[in-house]
mmCIF file of C-alpha atoms and ligand atoms in Angstrom:
data_model
loop_
_atom_site.group_PDB
_atom_site.id
_atom_site.type_symbol
_atom_site.label_atom_id
_atom_site.label_comp_id
_atom_site.label_asym_id
_atom_site.label_seq_id
_atom_site.Cartn_x
_atom_site.Cartn_y
_atom_site.Cartn_z
ATOM 1 C CA UNK A 19 172.838 110.940 89.972
ATOM 2 C CA UNK A 20 170.500 107.971 90.035
ATOM 3 C CA UNK A 21 170.293 104.195 90.162
ATOM 4 C CA UNK A 22 172.488 102.177 87.826
ATOM 5 C CA UNK A 23 170.896 101.985 84.387
ATOM 6 C CA UNK A 24 168.502 104.862 84.948
ATOM 7 C CA UNK A 25 170.024 106.768 82.020
ATOM 8 C CA UNK A 26 172.727 108.962 83.564
ATOM 9 C CA UNK A 27 175.240 108.244 80.802
ATOM 10 C CA UNK A 28 172.724 108.782 77.997
ATOM 11 C CA UNK A 29 171.468 112.041 79.504
ATOM 12 C CA UNK A 30 174.942 113.348 80.288
ATOM 13 C CA UNK A 31 175.978 112.704 76.665
ATOM 14 C CA UNK A 32 172.917 114.628 75.390
ATOM 15 C CA UNK A 33 173.644 117.448 77.823
ATOM 16 C CA UNK A 34 177.241 117.566 76.585
ATOM 17 C CA UNK A 35 175.913 118.092 73.029
ATOM 18 C CA UNK A 36 173.679 120.934 74.234
ATOM 19 C CA UNK A 37 176.190 122.696 76.467
ATOM 20 C CA UNK A 38 179.599 121.796 75.023
ATOM 21 C CA UNK A 39 180.769 120.976 78.551
ATOM 22 C CA UNK A 40 182.853 117.821 79.039
ATOM 23 C CA UNK A 41 181.041 114.692 80.206
ATOM 24 C CA UNK A 42 182.965 113.279 83.154
ATOM 25 C CA UNK A 43 181.779 109.735 83.787
ATOM 26 C CA UNK A 44 183.710 107.997 86.545
ATOM 27 C CA UNK A 45 182.388 104.624 85.303
ATOM 28 C CA UNK A 46 183.835 105.312 81.814
ATOM 29 C CA UNK A 47 187.157 106.439 83.310
ATOM 30 C CA UNK A 48 187.389 103.234 85.351
ATOM 31 C CA UNK A 49 186.331 100.965 82.464
ATOM 32 C CA UNK A 50 188.948 102.578 80.211
ATOM 33 C CA UNK A 51 191.605 101.937 82.883
ATOM 34 C CA UNK A 52 190.518 98.279 82.970
ATOM 35 C CA UNK A 53 190.543 98.059 79.158
ATOM 36 C CA UNK A 54 194.110 99.360 78.814
ATOM 37 C CA UNK A 55 195.233 97.344 81.885
ATOM 38 C CA UNK A 56 196.776 100.351 83.644
ATOM 39 C CA UNK A 57 197.851 99.936 87.299
ATOM 40 C CA UNK A 58 194.549 101.536 88.382
ATOM 41 C CA UNK A 59 192.693 99.265 85.965
ATOM 42 C CA UNK A 60 194.262 96.163 87.484
ATOM 43 C CA UNK A 61 193.301 97.336 90.971
ATOM 44 C CA UNK A 62 189.655 98.034 90.164
ATOM 45 C CA UNK A 63 188.731 95.295 87.661
ATOM 46 C CA UNK A 64 187.363 92.899 90.276
ATOM 47 C CA UNK A 65 185.494 95.665 92.092
ATOM 48 C CA UNK A 66 183.697 96.747 88.903
ATOM 49 C CA UNK A 67 182.766 93.159 88.077
ATOM 50 C CA UNK A 68 181.323 92.634 91.572
ATOM 51 C CA UNK A 69 179.071 95.710 91.414
ATOM 52 C CA UNK A 70 180.646 97.205 94.555
ATOM 53 C CA UNK A 71 182.188 100.666 94.774
ATOM 54 C CA UNK A 72 185.819 101.609 94.235
ATOM 55 C CA UNK A 73 187.367 103.176 97.372
ATOM 56 C CA UNK A 74 186.689 106.830 98.109
ATOM 57 C CA UNK A 75 190.456 107.530 98.277
ATOM 58 C CA UNK A 76 191.078 106.251 94.774
ATOM 59 C CA UNK A 77 188.010 108.087 93.469
ATOM 60 C CA UNK A 78 189.310 111.288 95.039
ATOM 61 C CA UNK A 79 192.615 110.938 93.137
ATOM 62 C CA UNK A 80 190.869 110.204 89.853
ATOM 63 C CA UNK A 81 188.356 113.035 90.062
ATOM 64 C CA UNK A 82 190.867 115.655 91.229
ATOM 65 C CA UNK A 83 193.162 114.750 88.317
ATOM 66 C CA UNK A 84 190.285 114.824 85.807
ATOM 67 C CA UNK A 85 188.832 118.155 86.931
ATOM 68 C CA UNK A 86 192.225 119.864 86.770
ATOM 69 C CA UNK A 87 192.487 119.312 83.015
ATOM 70 C CA UNK A 88 192.080 122.396 80.789
ATOM 71 C CA UNK A 89 188.736 121.306 79.257
ATOM 72 C CA UNK A 90 187.077 121.275 82.703
ATOM 73 C CA UNK A 91 187.925 124.828 83.726
ATOM 74 C CA UNK A 92 184.638 126.339 82.485
ATOM 75 C CA UNK A 93 182.458 123.655 84.065
ATOM 76 C CA UNK A 94 181.660 119.967 83.550
ATOM 77 C CA UNK A 95 178.872 117.413 83.738
ATOM 78 C CA UNK A 96 179.517 114.819 86.410
ATOM 79 C CA UNK A 97 177.987 111.397 85.818
ATOM 80 C CA UNK A 98 178.315 108.715 88.486
ATOM 81 C CA UNK A 99 180.166 110.905 90.980
ATOM 82 C CA UNK A 100 179.656 111.516 93.894
ATOM 83 C CA UNK A 101 178.250 108.176 95.031
ATOM 84 C CA UNK A 102 178.918 108.229 98.788
ATOM 85 C CA UNK A 103 178.706 110.827 101.545
ATOM 86 C CA UNK A 104 182.522 110.905 101.651
ATOM 87 C CA UNK A 105 182.588 111.703 97.917
ATOM 88 C CA UNK A 106 180.142 114.566 98.499
ATOM 89 C CA UNK A 107 182.763 116.047 100.856
ATOM 90 C CA UNK A 108 185.511 115.453 98.273
ATOM 91 C CA UNK A 109 183.478 117.263 95.625
ATOM 92 C CA UNK A 110 182.731 120.148 97.977
ATOM 93 C CA UNK A 111 186.494 120.559 98.511
ATOM 94 C CA UNK A 112 187.323 120.381 94.785
ATOM 95 C CA UNK A 113 184.612 122.901 93.877
ATOM 96 C CA UNK A 114 185.777 125.286 96.563
ATOM 97 C CA UNK A 115 189.297 125.193 95.170
ATOM 98 C CA UNK A 116 188.020 125.798 91.647
ATOM 99 C CA UNK A 117 185.761 128.588 92.963
ATOM 100 C CA UNK A 118 182.686 126.928 91.449
ATOM 101 C CA UNK A 119 179.276 127.099 93.148
ATOM 102 C CA UNK A 120 177.210 123.949 92.827
ATOM 103 C CA UNK A 121 173.776 125.087 91.727
ATOM 104 C CA UNK A 122 172.066 121.835 90.934
ATOM 105 C CA UNK A 123 172.173 118.100 91.539
ATOM 106 C CA UNK A 124 169.857 116.103 89.298
ATOM 107 C CA UNK A 125 168.589 112.689 90.224
ATOM 108 C CA UNK A 126 166.956 110.520 87.585
ATOM 109 C CA UNK A 127 164.286 108.196 88.971
ATOM 110 C CA UNK A 128 162.625 105.011 87.645
ATOM 111 C CA UNK A 129 161.179 101.836 89.150
ATOM 112 C CA UNK A 130 163.473 98.944 90.047
ATOM 113 C CA UNK A 131 161.662 96.638 87.598
ATOM 114 C CA UNK A 132 162.304 99.069 84.756
ATOM 115 C CA UNK A 133 165.972 99.350 85.749
ATOM 116 C CA UNK A 134 166.503 95.588 85.655
ATOM 117 C CA UNK A 135 164.771 95.387 82.268
ATOM 118 C CA UNK A 136 166.875 98.225 80.844
ATOM 119 C CA UNK A 137 170.188 96.921 82.138
ATOM 120 C CA UNK A 138 169.662 93.325 81.007
ATOM 121 C CA UNK A 139 169.061 94.518 77.410
ATOM 122 C CA UNK A 140 171.776 97.178 77.426
ATOM 123 C CA UNK A 141 174.666 96.910 74.975
ATOM 124 C CA UNK A 142 177.515 99.417 75.025
ATOM 125 C CA UNK A 143 180.371 100.483 72.822
ATOM 126 C CA UNK A 144 183.664 99.700 74.601
ATOM 127 C CA UNK A 145 185.444 102.357 72.526
ATOM 128 C CA UNK A 146 183.212 105.473 72.605
ATOM 129 C CA UNK A 147 180.771 104.470 75.411
ATOM 130 C CA UNK A 148 177.628 104.932 73.261
ATOM 131 C CA UNK A 149 174.659 103.083 74.758
ATOM 132 C CA UNK A 150 172.140 100.859 72.906
ATOM 133 C CA UNK A 151 169.344 98.478 73.906
ATOM 134 C CA UNK A 152 168.246 95.194 72.355
ATOM 135 C CA UNK A 153 164.591 96.296 72.241
ATOM 136 C CA UNK A 154 164.299 100.040 72.652
ATOM 137 C CA UNK A 155 167.443 101.490 71.062
ATOM 138 C CA UNK A 156 168.738 99.184 68.362
ATOM 139 C CA UNK A 157 171.870 100.175 66.445
ATOM 140 C CA UNK A 158 171.401 100.562 62.649
ATOM 141 C CA UNK A 159 173.519 97.442 61.998
ATOM 142 C CA UNK A 160 173.128 94.603 64.537
ATOM 143 C CA UNK A 161 175.906 94.541 67.143
ATOM 144 C CA UNK A 162 177.772 97.540 65.682
ATOM 145 C CA UNK A 163 178.144 101.006 67.221
ATOM 146 C CA UNK A 164 176.406 103.715 65.140
ATOM 147 C CA UNK A 165 178.931 106.324 66.222
ATOM 148 C CA UNK A 166 182.328 104.629 65.746
ATOM 149 C CA UNK A 167 181.710 101.217 64.148
ATOM 150 C CA UNK A 168 183.110 99.113 67.026
ATOM 151 C CA UNK A 169 181.510 95.805 68.082
ATOM 152 C CA UNK A 170 179.002 96.325 70.905
ATOM 153 C CA UNK A 171 179.359 94.348 74.148
ATOM 154 C CA UNK A 172 177.363 93.590 77.286
ATOM 155 C CA UNK A 173 179.024 95.079 80.360
ATOM 156 C CA UNK A 174 180.173 92.301 82.713
ATOM 157 C CA UNK A 175 178.263 94.044 85.527
ATOM 158 C CA UNK A 176 174.976 94.036 83.573
ATOM 159 C CA UNK A 177 174.077 90.470 84.582
ATOM 160 C CA UNK A 178 171.074 90.007 86.883
ATOM 161 C CA UNK A 179 173.031 89.041 90.056
ATOM 162 C CA UNK A 180 175.409 92.003 89.735
ATOM 163 C CA UNK A 181 172.550 94.366 88.868
ATOM 164 C CA UNK A 182 170.873 93.380 92.183
ATOM 165 C CA UNK A 183 174.145 94.055 94.028
ATOM 166 C CA UNK A 184 174.521 97.471 92.347
ATOM 167 C CA UNK A 185 170.960 98.374 93.380
ATOM 168 C CA UNK A 186 171.745 97.333 96.962
ATOM 169 C CA UNK A 187 174.926 99.439 96.949
ATOM 170 C CA UNK A 188 172.903 102.379 95.618
ATOM 171 C CA UNK A 189 170.361 102.075 98.441
ATOM 172 C CA UNK A 190 173.031 101.671 101.143
ATOM 173 C CA UNK A 191 175.701 104.144 100.058
ATOM 174 C CA UNK A 192 174.397 106.528 97.402
ATOM 175 C CA UNK A 193 170.943 107.225 98.840
ATOM 176 C CA UNK A 194 172.498 108.943 101.931
ATOM 177 C CA UNK A 195 174.649 111.093 99.605
ATOM 178 C CA UNK A 196 171.514 112.131 97.717
ATOM 179 C CA UNK A 197 169.765 112.946 100.966
ATOM 180 C CA UNK A 198 172.601 115.244 101.989
ATOM 181 C CA UNK A 199 172.047 117.262 98.786
ATOM 182 C CA UNK A 200 168.287 117.263 99.420
ATOM 183 C CA UNK A 201 168.905 118.770 102.871
ATOM 184 C CA UNK A 202 170.928 121.529 101.205
ATOM 185 C CA UNK A 203 168.035 122.248 98.819
ATOM 186 C CA UNK A 204 170.078 121.319 95.740
ATOM 187 C CA UNK A 205 168.367 118.137 94.624
ATOM 188 C CA UNK A 206 166.018 118.140 91.609
ATOM 189 C CA UNK A 207 164.169 114.939 90.726
ATOM 190 C CA UNK A 208 163.630 114.053 87.078
ATOM 191 C CA UNK A 209 161.228 111.242 86.156
ATOM 192 C CA UNK A 210 163.361 109.049 83.888
ATOM 193 C CA UNK A 211 160.774 106.438 82.932
ATOM 194 C CA UNK A 212 160.010 107.937 79.483
ATOM 195 C CA UNK A 213 162.069 108.052 76.289
ATOM 196 C CA UNK A 214 165.574 109.617 76.347
ATOM 197 C CA UNK A 215 164.496 112.638 74.265
ATOM 198 C CA UNK A 216 161.614 113.667 76.571
ATOM 199 C CA UNK A 217 163.792 113.147 79.655
ATOM 200 C CA UNK A 218 166.478 115.303 77.995
ATOM 201 C CA UNK A 219 163.905 118.072 77.454
ATOM 202 C CA UNK A 220 162.830 117.988 81.099
ATOM 203 C CA UNK A 221 166.418 117.897 82.308
ATOM 204 C CA UNK A 222 167.406 120.736 79.961
ATOM 205 C CA UNK A 223 164.559 122.903 81.274
ATOM 206 C CA UNK A 224 165.496 122.142 84.872
ATOM 207 C CA UNK A 225 169.152 123.043 84.198
ATOM 208 C CA UNK A 226 168.120 126.322 82.546
ATOM 209 C CA UNK A 227 165.839 127.214 85.458
ATOM 210 C CA UNK A 228 168.783 126.674 87.841
HETATM 211 P P1 LIG B 328 178.721 103.275 86.218
HETATM 212 O O1 LIG B 328 179.185 103.205 84.804
HETATM 213 O O2 LIG B 328 178.525 104.687 86.696
HETATM 214 O O3 LIG B 328 177.529 102.390 86.479
HETATM 215 O O4 LIG B 328 179.916 102.691 87.121
HETATM 216 C C1 LIG B 328 180.362 101.353 86.945
HETATM 217 C C2 LIG B 328 181.134 100.902 88.177
HETATM 218 O O5 LIG B 328 182.291 101.735 88.358
HETATM 219 C C3 LIG B 328 180.382 101.000 89.487
HETATM 220 O O6 LIG B 328 179.547 99.880 89.732
HETATM 221 C C4 LIG B 328 181.540 101.069 90.490
HETATM 222 O O7 LIG B 328 182.158 99.812 90.677
HETATM 223 C C5 LIG B 328 182.538 101.945 89.740
HETATM 224 N N1 LIG B 328 182.307 103.396 90.014
HETATM 225 C C6 LIG B 328 181.883 104.357 89.126
HETATM 226 N N2 LIG B 328 181.783 105.554 89.721
HETATM 227 C C7 LIG B 328 182.154 105.360 91.014
HETATM 228 C C8 LIG B 328 182.246 106.211 92.159
HETATM 229 N N3 LIG B 328 181.927 107.509 92.092
HETATM 230 N N4 LIG B 328 182.658 105.664 93.328
HETATM 231 C C9 LIG B 328 182.999 104.366 93.421
HETATM 232 N N5 LIG B 328 182.912 103.490 92.402
HETATM 233 C C10 LIG B 328 182.499 103.978 91.198
#
């Protein structure tokens, strides 16, 4: 968990390499639905562009369907879910059914100024979701994804006005969800202001300790 742009996607991808567990990013699932113009994609396009959250009911359907797939039966890395107190309840229900005990919730932290700086320079691959940055993580060839060769794009919600809205939504709706995990003693904070590799080391150690 963590503010938009704090590095959840990057860290979850690194953790997937280390653990072999599938990386379940609700943001990627929703963006793919928008890209292929599925019925869900048409419903959520405007919501994603505004920086607000998709409804808890729709998120419940999407996450239940995703976690029932065969590759998720041995565990999974959730990125961007849960984001509200209601979604915490949904996840509790899903985990109970799968007979999985939640042993750690990791929150990446960084200052708001750093977040805005990171998100404004972020460029992403619309095909494989790899993440780059105009100053700190340049692709080998300008504007081209290192991993799959697609043209990189700026996410429509990475403009300054929408970034501010996403930060407000985080404070209003996701912070209480985080606090509910803190009360249950599950929350581990990871300082995400350094480089991705050192954050990955700290996160990896925290996961192993858990
Ligand atoms: P992300 O890639 O995690 O920053 O998500 C991009 C956008 O997708 C968010 O700003 C929301 O509009 C939507 N989204 C992703 N995950 C969720 C979620 N768990 N609940 C509601 N909306 C979500």
